[in-house]
Amino acid sequence: MDNQHHHRNHTNSVTTFSFISDWDDEPFTDEDLQAIEAALQSASKRPQPSSSHNYDDNDDHNSGGADPPTDGGGGGGGGGGRRRRCPVPFSLSPCQANLRMRYPVMKFGGQITYSRTAVEVEAAAMELLNTVGAKNRDVGEAAVRFDIEWRPTFKKGFSPGKAAVLQICGNTSHCHVMHIIHSGIPQSLSLLLENSTLLKVGVGIGNDAVKVYKDYNVAVKAVKDLSYLAKRKLGESQRWGLGSLTETLISNQLPKPNIIRLGNWEADVLSRKQLRVCCQ
């Protein structure tokens, strides 16, 4: 069941959603974190077992002095799978040593306009062209967030599907999701993508641009890959993804569940969950 409240409007058959986060998806409050910290401190003050005793749910089955099993395991050995011992004398579940503070979940709370037909995508692209044109006149430059989705293949020897969904966000409050597997790329959208004065930003955007050209013979110009920019600015050797950038720079989680991300982007109509993932 979808726990998101939504408002839905129809204008010329274009579907616009405004998503409002549900209460049970909200991050921990300061009071919640303080309560967790107090519980951990209280637990650490309890009487400790003798030094020869290691805390283990299946301690009755341990032989004296035997080393605890390592991570992984789960094999079908005759001894029955003993769970990993915590490296601390007392622990809540999971082990304190493995406890990781949960970042607040980042969610897009703005408007999502979903366009599926060629007429709808043409109108959406015209709206974006007008918006970025005004921004260019006002501040001298404009940038949009750009990303694509396609249907993956899990069979050897089969190529992945064509770019099926194109997302363009002109600002933080409005994103356009265009179902180009059904609409194709009409003239206005082609003009937008080939506009060399409009910066398109994203993670792995170079590969996305290559795929769009290969699938639709449209060149996406003026692209900037945030992962390479992060590498230069942050001085790290790792390959930056959108999720790791979100955690590092603004201490938020960026949920992209595989069951949605690797789903069918060529569906006749995208689900609300797919639309949300598009705009994360």
mmCIF file of C-alpha atoms in Angstrom, residues 124-275:
data_model
loop_
_atom_site.group_PDB
_atom_site.id
_atom_site.type_symbol
_atom_site.label_atom_id
_atom_site.label_comp_id
_atom_site.label_asym_id
_atom_site.label_seq_id
_atom_site.Cartn_x
_atom_site.Cartn_y
_atom_site.Cartn_z
ATOM 1 C CA ALA A 124 6.671 20.175 -21.048
ATOM 2 C CA ALA A 125 9.857 20.887 -23.007
ATOM 3 C CA MET A 126 8.459 24.255 -24.160
ATOM 4 C CA GLU A 127 7.702 25.135 -20.535
ATOM 5 C CA LEU A 128 11.268 24.259 -19.554
ATOM 6 C CA LEU A 129 12.708 26.257 -22.462
ATOM 7 C CA ASN A 130 10.738 29.301 -21.332
ATOM 8 C CA THR A 131 11.807 28.823 -17.707
ATOM 9 C CA VAL A 132 15.522 28.448 -18.426
ATOM 10 C CA GLY A 133 15.358 31.261 -20.981
ATOM 11 C CA ALA A 134 14.031 33.613 -18.309
ATOM 12 C CA LYS A 135 16.724 32.440 -15.896
ATOM 13 C CA ASN A 136 19.410 33.058 -18.498
ATOM 14 C CA ARG A 137 18.161 36.599 -18.948
ATOM 15 C CA ASP A 138 17.976 37.230 -15.190
ATOM 16 C CA VAL A 139 21.231 35.715 -13.942
ATOM 17 C CA GLY A 140 23.175 35.000 -17.114
ATOM 18 C CA GLU A 141 23.244 31.226 -16.770
ATOM 19 C CA ALA A 142 20.909 28.303 -16.217
ATOM 20 C CA ALA A 143 21.328 24.665 -15.261
ATOM 21 C CA VAL A 144 19.001 21.694 -14.990
ATOM 22 C CA ARG A 145 19.323 18.325 -13.348
ATOM 23 C CA PHE A 146 19.314 15.544 -15.955
ATOM 24 C CA ASP A 147 18.927 11.784 -15.605
ATOM 25 C CA ILE A 148 17.523 8.838 -17.533
ATOM 26 C CA GLU A 149 16.166 5.391 -16.713
ATOM 27 C CA TRP A 150 15.893 2.294 -18.860
ATOM 28 C CA ARG A 151 14.736 -1.258 -18.480
ATOM 29 C CA PRO A 152 17.653 -3.504 -17.464
ATOM 30 C CA THR A 153 18.208 -6.975 -18.821
ATOM 31 C CA PHE A 154 19.327 -9.928 -16.734
ATOM 32 C CA LYS A 155 19.898 -12.370 -19.611
ATOM 33 C CA LYS A 156 23.341 -12.966 -21.042
ATOM 34 C CA GLY A 157 23.678 -11.780 -24.611
ATOM 35 C CA PHE A 158 20.675 -9.439 -24.431
ATOM 36 C CA SER A 159 21.148 -5.672 -24.627
ATOM 37 C CA PRO A 160 19.418 -3.357 -22.141
ATOM 38 C CA GLY A 161 16.354 -1.476 -23.311
ATOM 39 C CA LYS A 162 16.327 1.969 -24.883
ATOM 40 C CA ALA A 163 16.349 5.028 -22.657
ATOM 41 C CA ALA A 164 12.761 4.938 -21.445
ATOM 42 C CA VAL A 165 12.381 7.819 -19.005
ATOM 43 C CA LEU A 166 14.018 11.228 -19.009
ATOM 44 C CA GLN A 167 13.975 13.441 -15.922
ATOM 45 C CA ILE A 168 14.680 17.155 -16.028
ATOM 46 C CA CYS A 169 14.411 19.340 -12.928
ATOM 47 C CA GLY A 170 14.634 23.065 -13.541
ATOM 48 C CA ASN A 171 14.665 23.864 -9.818
ATOM 49 C CA THR A 172 14.220 22.193 -6.441
ATOM 50 C CA SER A 173 10.440 22.468 -6.458
ATOM 51 C CA HIS A 174 9.430 21.117 -9.880
ATOM 52 C CA CYS A 175 10.586 18.082 -11.849
ATOM 53 C CA HIS A 176 9.490 16.877 -15.268
ATOM 54 C CA VAL A 177 9.363 13.132 -15.895
ATOM 55 C CA MET A 178 9.058 12.359 -19.606
ATOM 56 C CA HIS A 179 8.178 8.832 -20.716
ATOM 57 C CA ILE A 180 10.147 8.999 -23.958
ATOM 58 C CA ILE A 181 9.870 5.280 -24.717
ATOM 59 C CA HIS A 182 6.269 6.114 -25.700
ATOM 60 C CA SER A 183 6.590 9.725 -26.872
ATOM 61 C CA GLY A 184 9.962 9.702 -28.556
ATOM 62 C CA ILE A 185 11.948 12.955 -28.458
ATOM 63 C CA PRO A 186 9.900 15.720 -30.102
ATOM 64 C CA GLN A 187 11.399 18.910 -31.508
ATOM 65 C CA SER A 188 11.221 21.116 -28.408
ATOM 66 C CA LEU A 189 12.862 18.473 -26.239
ATOM 67 C CA SER A 190 15.561 17.967 -28.858
ATOM 68 C CA LEU A 191 16.231 21.725 -28.842
ATOM 69 C CA LEU A 192 16.460 21.683 -25.051
ATOM 70 C CA LEU A 193 18.927 18.790 -24.983
ATOM 71 C CA GLU A 194 21.088 20.201 -27.786
ATOM 72 C CA ASN A 195 21.167 23.708 -26.277
ATOM 73 C CA SER A 196 24.859 24.310 -25.548
ATOM 74 C CA THR A 197 24.124 27.321 -23.303
ATOM 75 C CA LEU A 198 22.009 25.245 -20.911
ATOM 76 C CA LEU A 199 24.120 23.248 -18.467
ATOM 77 C CA LYS A 200 22.875 19.732 -17.699
ATOM 78 C CA VAL A 201 24.215 18.267 -14.452
ATOM 79 C CA GLY A 202 24.071 14.777 -13.008
ATOM 80 C CA VAL A 203 26.094 11.790 -11.840
ATOM 81 C CA GLY A 204 27.299 9.601 -14.698
ATOM 82 C CA ILE A 205 25.673 12.034 -17.092
ATOM 83 C CA GLY A 206 28.294 11.438 -19.782
ATOM 84 C CA ASN A 207 27.178 7.827 -20.145
ATOM 85 C CA ASP A 208 23.545 8.946 -20.137
ATOM 86 C CA ALA A 209 24.266 11.395 -22.958
ATOM 87 C CA VAL A 210 25.934 8.638 -24.993
ATOM 88 C CA LYS A 211 22.935 6.361 -24.499
ATOM 89 C CA VAL A 212 20.445 9.036 -25.565
ATOM 90 C CA TYR A 213 22.483 9.665 -28.715
ATOM 91 C CA LYS A 214 22.726 5.961 -29.469
ATOM 92 C CA ASP A 215 19.022 5.318 -28.851
ATOM 93 C CA TYR A 216 17.478 8.504 -30.326
ATOM 94 C CA ASN A 217 20.211 10.199 -32.394
ATOM 95 C CA VAL A 218 19.943 13.344 -30.262
ATOM 96 C CA ALA A 219 23.107 14.925 -28.822
ATOM 97 C CA VAL A 220 22.907 16.061 -25.198
ATOM 98 C CA LYS A 221 25.271 19.041 -25.033
ATOM 99 C CA ALA A 222 26.849 21.015 -22.173
ATOM 100 C CA VAL A 223 26.957 18.227 -19.583
ATOM 101 C CA LYS A 224 28.718 18.379 -16.205
ATOM 102 C CA ASP A 225 29.354 15.196 -14.215
ATOM 103 C CA LEU A 226 29.053 15.879 -10.481
ATOM 104 C CA SER A 227 31.112 12.804 -9.582
ATOM 105 C CA TYR A 228 34.209 14.198 -11.340
ATOM 106 C CA LEU A 229 33.633 17.623 -9.815
ATOM 107 C CA ALA A 230 33.375 16.031 -6.355
ATOM 108 C CA LYS A 231 36.603 14.113 -6.943
ATOM 109 C CA ARG A 232 38.460 17.345 -7.675
ATOM 110 C CA LYS A 233 36.884 19.365 -4.882
ATOM 111 C CA LEU A 234 36.852 16.732 -2.118
ATOM 112 C CA GLY A 235 40.201 15.167 -2.965
ATOM 113 C CA GLU A 236 38.984 11.612 -2.515
ATOM 114 C CA SER A 237 39.984 8.597 -4.568
ATOM 115 C CA GLN A 238 36.573 6.946 -4.411
ATOM 116 C CA ARG A 239 34.047 7.047 -7.223
ATOM 117 C CA TRP A 240 31.261 9.335 -6.077
ATOM 118 C CA GLY A 241 27.654 8.404 -6.627
ATOM 119 C CA LEU A 242 24.614 10.513 -5.926
ATOM 120 C CA GLY A 243 23.948 8.591 -2.709
ATOM 121 C CA SER A 244 27.469 9.015 -1.308
ATOM 122 C CA LEU A 245 27.502 12.698 -2.281
ATOM 123 C CA THR A 246 24.186 13.243 -0.492
ATOM 124 C CA GLU A 247 25.464 11.571 2.683
ATOM 125 C CA THR A 248 28.829 13.356 2.632
ATOM 126 C CA LEU A 249 27.689 16.866 1.780
ATOM 127 C CA ILE A 250 24.310 17.205 3.495
ATOM 128 C CA SER A 251 24.136 14.144 5.808
ATOM 129 C CA ASN A 252 20.994 12.747 4.214
ATOM 130 C CA GLN A 253 20.107 9.338 2.828
ATOM 131 C CA LEU A 254 18.986 9.068 -0.764
ATOM 132 C CA PRO A 255 16.759 5.985 -0.981
ATOM 133 C CA LYS A 256 16.693 4.255 -4.365
ATOM 134 C CA PRO A 257 15.291 0.783 -3.768
ATOM 135 C CA ASN A 258 16.526 -1.753 -6.305
ATOM 136 C CA ILE A 259 13.055 -3.237 -6.694
ATOM 137 C CA ILE A 260 12.009 0.112 -8.226
ATOM 138 C CA ARG A 261 15.290 1.208 -9.815
ATOM 139 C CA LEU A 262 15.712 -2.095 -11.661
ATOM 140 C CA GLY A 263 12.037 -2.358 -12.549
ATOM 141 C CA ASN A 264 10.134 -1.970 -15.799
ATOM 142 C CA TRP A 265 10.595 1.590 -17.005
ATOM 143 C CA GLU A 266 8.876 0.683 -20.268
ATOM 144 C CA ALA A 267 5.554 0.111 -18.502
ATOM 145 C CA ASP A 268 2.502 1.627 -20.143
ATOM 146 C CA VAL A 269 2.153 4.108 -17.273
ATOM 147 C CA LEU A 270 4.706 4.742 -14.521
ATOM 148 C CA SER A 271 3.674 4.075 -10.935
ATOM 149 C CA ARG A 272 3.787 6.752 -8.230
ATOM 150 C CA LYS A 273 6.731 4.941 -6.633
ATOM 151 C CA GLN A 274 8.637 5.082 -9.910
ATOM 152 C CA LEU A 275 7.885 8.790 -10.222
#
